[in-house]
C-alpha angles and dihedrals in degrees: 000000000000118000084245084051095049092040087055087040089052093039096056090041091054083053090052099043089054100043086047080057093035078061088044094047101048089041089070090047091069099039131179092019098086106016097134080078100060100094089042091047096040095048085046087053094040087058107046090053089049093055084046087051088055107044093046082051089059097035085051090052094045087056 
């Protein structure tokens, strides 16, 4: 993957992974309306910072 490839991957990561926590966000504001959904929203939003984790780890290396 190109550095520009990995800049966009890393880019529209970092849009996924706020929005997860924007869900995640808004999810404790209505508790406990929805609670049942912690465990789903907080293991969607655990996910998408690992894999920007990741990607920022080999955009970093490829320097």
């Amino acid at each position: 993957m190109t550095s520009d490839e990995l800049k966009a991957l890393v880019k529209k990561l970092n849009a996924q992974a706020t929005q997860a926590k924007m869900d995640l966000h808004d999810l404790s504001e209505e508790l406990p309306i929805g609670w049942e959904r912690i465990p789903e929203q907080a293991q969607k939003t655990f996910d998408a910072y690992a894999k920007l984790a990741e990607a920022r780890a080999r955009l970093a290396a490829a320097g």
